[in-house]
PDB file of C-alpha atoms in Angstrom:
ATOM      1  CA  MET A   1      -0.127  -0.155  -0.073  1.00  0.00           C
ATOM      2  CA  THR A   2       1.468   3.316  -0.756  1.00  0.00           C
ATOM      3  CA  LEU A   3       1.073   6.481   1.350  1.00  0.00           C
ATOM      4  CA  LYS A   4      -1.344   8.009  -0.968  1.00  0.00           C
ATOM      5  CA  GLU A   5      -3.616   5.227  -0.759  1.00  0.00           C
ATOM      6  CA  PHE A   6      -3.432   5.253   2.726  1.00  0.00           C
ATOM      7  CA  LYS A   7      -4.371   8.936   2.928  1.00  0.00           C
ATOM      8  CA  ARG A   8      -7.387   8.232   0.883  1.00  0.00           C
ATOM      9  CA  TYR A   9      -8.593   5.172   3.045  1.00  0.00           C
ATOM     10  CA  ALA A  10      -7.951   7.314   6.206  1.00  0.00           C
ATOM     11  CA  ALA A  11     -10.050  10.180   4.683  1.00  0.00           C
ATOM     12  CA  VAL A  12     -12.825   8.022   3.687  1.00  0.00           C
ATOM     13  CA  HIS A  13     -13.006   5.426   6.667  1.00  0.00           C
ATOM     14  CA  GLY A  14     -11.430   7.278   9.453  1.00  0.00           C
ATOM     15  CA  ALA A  15      -8.864   6.336  11.902  1.00  0.00           C
ATOM     16  CA  ASN A  16     -10.576   3.219  13.082  1.00  0.00           C
ATOM     17  CA  LEU A  17      -9.067   0.154  10.960  1.00  0.00           C
ATOM     18  CA  ASP A  18     -12.188  -1.839  11.776  1.00  0.00           C
ATOM     19  CA  ARG A  19     -14.230   0.293   9.547  1.00  0.00           C
ATOM     20  CA  TRP A  20     -11.558  -0.229   6.510  1.00  0.00           C
ATOM     21  CA  PRO A  21     -11.976  -2.781   3.907  1.00  0.00           C
ATOM     22  CA  PRO A  22     -10.694  -6.207   5.225  1.00  0.00           C
ATOM     23  CA  GLN A  23      -8.466  -6.841   2.317  1.00  0.00           C
ATOM     24  CA  VAL A  24      -6.711  -3.523   2.991  1.00  0.00           C
ATOM     25  CA  ALA A  25      -6.359  -3.451   6.801  1.00  0.00           C
ATOM     26  CA  PRO A  26      -3.111  -5.692   7.152  1.00  0.00           C
ATOM     27  CA  GLU A  27      -1.510  -3.583   4.569  1.00  0.00           C
ATOM     28  CA  ALA A  28      -2.252  -0.480   6.357  1.00  0.00           C
ATOM     29  CA  LEU A  29      -0.814  -1.889   9.505  1.00  0.00           C
ATOM     30  CA  ALA A  30       2.393  -3.055   7.824  1.00  0.00           C
ATOM     31  CA  LEU A  31       2.642   0.733   6.513  1.00  0.00           C
ATOM     32  CA  LEU A  32       1.993   2.133  10.072  1.00  0.00           C
ATOM     33  CA  ASP A  33       4.988   0.188  11.607  1.00  0.00           C
ATOM     34  CA  GLY A  34       7.361   1.689   9.047  1.00  0.00           C
ATOM     35  CA  SER A  35       6.085   4.934   8.307  1.00  0.00           C
ATOM     36  CA  GLU A  36       6.032   8.125  10.686  1.00  0.00           C
ATOM     37  CA  GLU A  37       4.037  10.042   8.082  1.00  0.00           C
ATOM     38  CA  ALA A  38       1.325   7.353   7.857  1.00  0.00           C
ATOM     39  CA  ARG A  39       1.104   7.446  11.785  1.00  0.00           C
ATOM     40  CA  ARG A  40       0.483  11.144  11.609  1.00  0.00           C
ATOM     41  CA  GLU A  41      -2.123  10.847   8.872  1.00  0.00           C
ATOM     42  CA  LEU A  42      -3.955   8.338  11.077  1.00  0.00           C
ATOM     43  CA  ASP A  43      -3.775  10.838  14.182  1.00  0.00           C
ATOM     44  CA  ASP A  44      -5.291  13.536  11.917  1.00  0.00           C
ATOM     45  CA  ALA A  45      -7.942  11.160  10.879  1.00  0.00           C
ATOM     46  CA  ALA A  46      -8.672  10.325  14.861  1.00  0.00           C
ATOM     47  CA  LEU A  47      -8.863  13.983  15.492  1.00  0.00           C
ATOM     48  CA  THR A  48     -11.423  14.260  12.674  1.00  0.00           C
ATOM     49  CA  ASP A  49     -13.290  11.544  14.051  1.00  0.00           C
ATOM     50  CA  ARG A  50     -13.345  12.954  17.559  1.00  0.00           C
ATOM     51  CA  LEU A  51     -14.538  16.335  16.168  1.00  0.00           C
ATOM     52  CA  LEU A  52     -17.256  14.910  14.062  1.00  0.00           C
ATOM     53  CA  ASN A  53     -18.388  12.821  17.034  1.00  0.00           C
ATOM     54  CA  ALA A  54     -18.568  15.695  19.066  1.00  0.00           C
ATOM     55  CA  ALA A  55     -20.446  17.806  16.685  1.00  0.00           C
ATOM     56  CA  THR A  56     -23.210  15.073  15.726  1.00  0.00           C
ATOM     57  CA  ALA A  57     -23.988  14.050  19.476  1.00  0.00           C
ATOM     58  CA  PRO A  58     -23.820  17.073  21.629  1.00  0.00           C
ATOM     59  CA  ASP A  59     -24.175  16.561  25.474  1.00  0.00           C
ATOM     60  CA  LEU A  60     -27.611  17.823  26.620  1.00  0.00           C
ATOM     61  CA  SER A  61     -28.427  17.702  30.460  1.00  0.00           C
ATOM     62  CA  ASP A  62     -31.807  16.036  31.141  1.00  0.00           C
ATOM     63  CA  GLU A  63     -32.930  19.513  32.587  1.00  0.00           C
ATOM     64  CA  ARG A  64     -32.302  21.330  29.389  1.00  0.00           C
ATOM     65  CA  GLU A  65     -34.073  18.466  27.299  1.00  0.00           C
ATOM     66  CA  GLN A  66     -37.181  18.670  29.775  1.00  0.00           C
ATOM     67  CA  ARG A  67     -37.235  22.554  29.407  1.00  0.00           C
ATOM     68  CA  VAL A  68     -37.007  22.365  25.594  1.00  0.00           C
ATOM     69  CA  TYR A  69     -40.046  19.861  25.407  1.00  0.00           C
ATOM     70  CA  GLU A  70     -41.997  21.981  28.035  1.00  0.00           C
ATOM     71  CA  ARG A  71     -41.436  25.148  25.816  1.00  0.00           C
ATOM     72  CA  ILE A  72     -42.807  23.308  22.830  1.00  0.00           C
ATOM     73  CA  LEU A  73     -45.843  22.254  24.547  1.00  0.00           C
ATOM     74  CA  GLU A  74     -46.465  25.789  25.979  1.00  0.00           C
ATOM     75  CA  ARG A  75     -46.187  27.004  22.508  1.00  0.00           C
ATOM     76  CA  LEU A  76     -48.450  24.471  21.094  1.00  0.00           C
ATOM     77  CA  ALA A  77     -51.128  25.352  23.823  1.00  0.00           C
ATOM     78  CA  GLU A  78     -50.852  29.138  22.799  1.00  0.00           C
ATOM     79  CA  ARG A  79     -51.927  28.301  19.075  1.00  0.00           C
ATOM     80  CA  SER A  80     -55.666  29.324  18.479  1.00  0.00           C
ATOM     81  CA  VAL A  81     -57.672  28.185  15.671  1.00  0.00           C
ATOM     82  CA  PRO A  82     -59.277  30.873  13.686  1.00  0.00           C
ATOM     83  CA  GLU A  83     -63.225  30.796  13.557  1.00  0.00           C
ATOM     84  CA  PHE A  84     -63.483  31.185   9.803  1.00  0.00           C
ATOM     85  CA  VAL A  85     -61.259  29.269   7.432  1.00  0.00           C
ATOM     86  CA  PRO A  86     -61.905  29.357   3.588  1.00  0.00           C
ATOM     87  CA  TRP A  87     -63.225  26.091   1.940  1.00  0.00           C
ATOM     88  CA  PHE A  88     -60.182  25.739   0.101  1.00  0.00           C
ATOM     89  CA  LEU A  89     -57.916  25.686   2.853  1.00  0.00           C
ATOM     90  CA  ALA A  90     -60.376  23.476   5.174  1.00  0.00           C
ATOM     91  CA  LYS A  91     -59.393  19.838   5.708  1.00  0.00           C
ATOM     92  CA  SER A  92     -62.699  18.483   4.623  1.00  0.00           C
ATOM     93  CA  PRO A  93     -63.321  14.766   3.823  1.00  0.00           C
ATOM     94  CA  LEU A  94     -65.009  15.725   0.540  1.00  0.00           C
ATOM     95  CA  ARG A  95     -61.936  18.002  -0.708  1.00  0.00           C
ATOM     96  CA  ALA A  96     -60.925  15.344  -3.187  1.00  0.00           C
ATOM     97  CA  ALA A  97     -64.585  15.039  -4.622  1.00  0.00           C
ATOM     98  CA  PRO A  98     -64.544  18.524  -6.591  1.00  0.00           C
ATOM     99  CA  THR A  99     -61.193  17.720  -8.109  1.00  0.00           C
ATOM    100  CA  ALA A 100     -62.282  14.253  -9.312  1.00  0.00           C
ATOM    101  CA  GLY A 101     -65.617  15.558 -10.538  1.00  0.00           C
ATOM    102  CA  PHE A 102     -63.931  18.490 -12.428  1.00  0.00           C
ATOM    103  CA  LEU A 103     -61.371  16.099 -14.200  1.00  0.00           C
ATOM    104  CA  ALA A 104     -63.962  13.735 -14.930  1.00  0.00           C
ATOM    105  CA  ALA A 105     -66.046  16.391 -16.527  1.00  0.00           C
ATOM    106  CA  MET A 106     -63.084  17.614 -18.484  1.00  0.00           C
ATOM    107  CA  ALA A 107     -62.457  14.108 -19.833  1.00  0.00           C
ATOM    108  CA  VAL A 108     -66.014  13.785 -20.913  1.00  0.00           C
ATOM    109  CA  LEU A 109     -65.974  17.144 -22.761  1.00  0.00           C
ATOM    110  CA  GLY A 110     -62.806  16.412 -24.395  1.00  0.00           C
ATOM    111  CA  PHE A 111     -64.041  12.849 -25.602  1.00  0.00           C
ATOM    112  CA  LEU A 112     -67.318  14.602 -26.840  1.00  0.00           C
ATOM    113  CA  SER A 113     -65.658  17.485 -28.547  1.00  0.00           C
ATOM    114  CA  TYR A 114     -63.249  15.110 -30.391  1.00  0.00           C
ATOM    115  CA  ASN A 115     -65.903  12.707 -31.371  1.00  0.00           C
ATOM    116  CA  GLN A 116     -68.412  15.105 -32.496  1.00  0.00           C
ATOM    117  CA  ALA A 117     -65.926  17.015 -34.579  1.00  0.00           C
ATOM    118  CA  SER A 118     -67.118  20.334 -33.032  1.00  0.00           C
ATOM    119  CA  LEU A 119     -63.742  21.588 -33.103  1.00  0.00           C
ATOM    120  CA  PRO A 120     -62.062  21.548 -36.651  1.00  0.00           C
ATOM    121  CA  PHE A 121     -59.012  19.449 -37.021  1.00  0.00           C
ATOM    122  CA  GLN A 122     -56.997  19.364 -40.054  1.00  0.00           C
ATOM    123  CA  ARG A 123     -55.702  16.277 -41.088  1.00  0.00           C
ATOM    124  CA  THR A 124     -53.191  16.649 -44.043  1.00  0.00           C
ATOM    125  CA  ASN A 125     -50.012  14.851 -44.842  1.00  0.00           C
ATOM    126  CA  SER A 126     -48.940  17.183 -47.496  1.00  0.00           C
ATOM    127  CA  LEU A 127     -47.334  20.660 -46.897  1.00  0.00           C
ATOM    128  CA  ASP A 128     -49.321  23.374 -48.002  1.00  0.00           C
ATOM    129  CA  LEU A 129     -47.515  26.503 -48.858  1.00  0.00           C
ATOM    130  CA  SER A 130     -50.383  28.275 -50.622  1.00  0.00           C
ATOM    131  CA  GLY A 131     -50.692  31.114 -48.239  1.00  0.00           C
ATOM    132  CA  ALA A 132     -46.924  31.692 -47.700  1.00  0.00           C
ATOM    133  CA  MET A 133     -45.408  34.848 -48.972  1.00  0.00           C
ATOM    134  CA  ILE A 134     -41.608  34.472 -49.994  1.00  0.00           C
ATOM    135  CA  VAL A 135     -39.534  37.591 -49.863  1.00  0.00           C
ATOM    136  CA  SER A 136     -36.315  37.167 -51.641  1.00  0.00           C
ATOM    137  CA  SER A 137     -33.167  39.229 -50.861  1.00  0.00           C
ATOM    138  CA  TYR A 138     -32.544  39.845 -54.570  1.00  0.00           C
ATOM    139  CA  LEU A 139     -33.350  43.506 -55.256  1.00  0.00           C
ATOM    140  CA  GLY A 140     -36.057  43.189 -52.472  1.00  0.00           C
ATOM    141  CA  GLU A 141     -38.559  41.672 -54.810  1.00  0.00           C
ATOM    142  CA  THR A 142     -41.558  39.902 -53.547  1.00  0.00           C
ATOM    143  CA  ARG A 143     -42.814  36.725 -55.079  1.00  0.00           C
TER     144      ARG A 143
END
């Protein structure tokens, strides 16, 4: 194992060799026995591990945790519900029904308008340029 590979594994897996892939752990131990720089790199990884552990699991006293929970409960008790809530904001059990009805009506309307040919559709395969005006750049002549 090279020192560059060791640094990469230390950065990815940390200082605990048990978290390293099993096939590279013996090579890492052999490099640690012979290289001072590898030991310094592992010490840096251990420091990083300690800092990350301290940052992700802060020590909180039980009293402080209880105060936070009590404050949350107080805030929830202070909340008041307004007397008037518009129908589109209210949580009613029939809120999905108007949406489903609207979508069904639009589907029926689309089906009927297509089948009754109330909307004109041009179905042509040829390119029609009869109404196109061509302006050439040759002396500004219109054709």
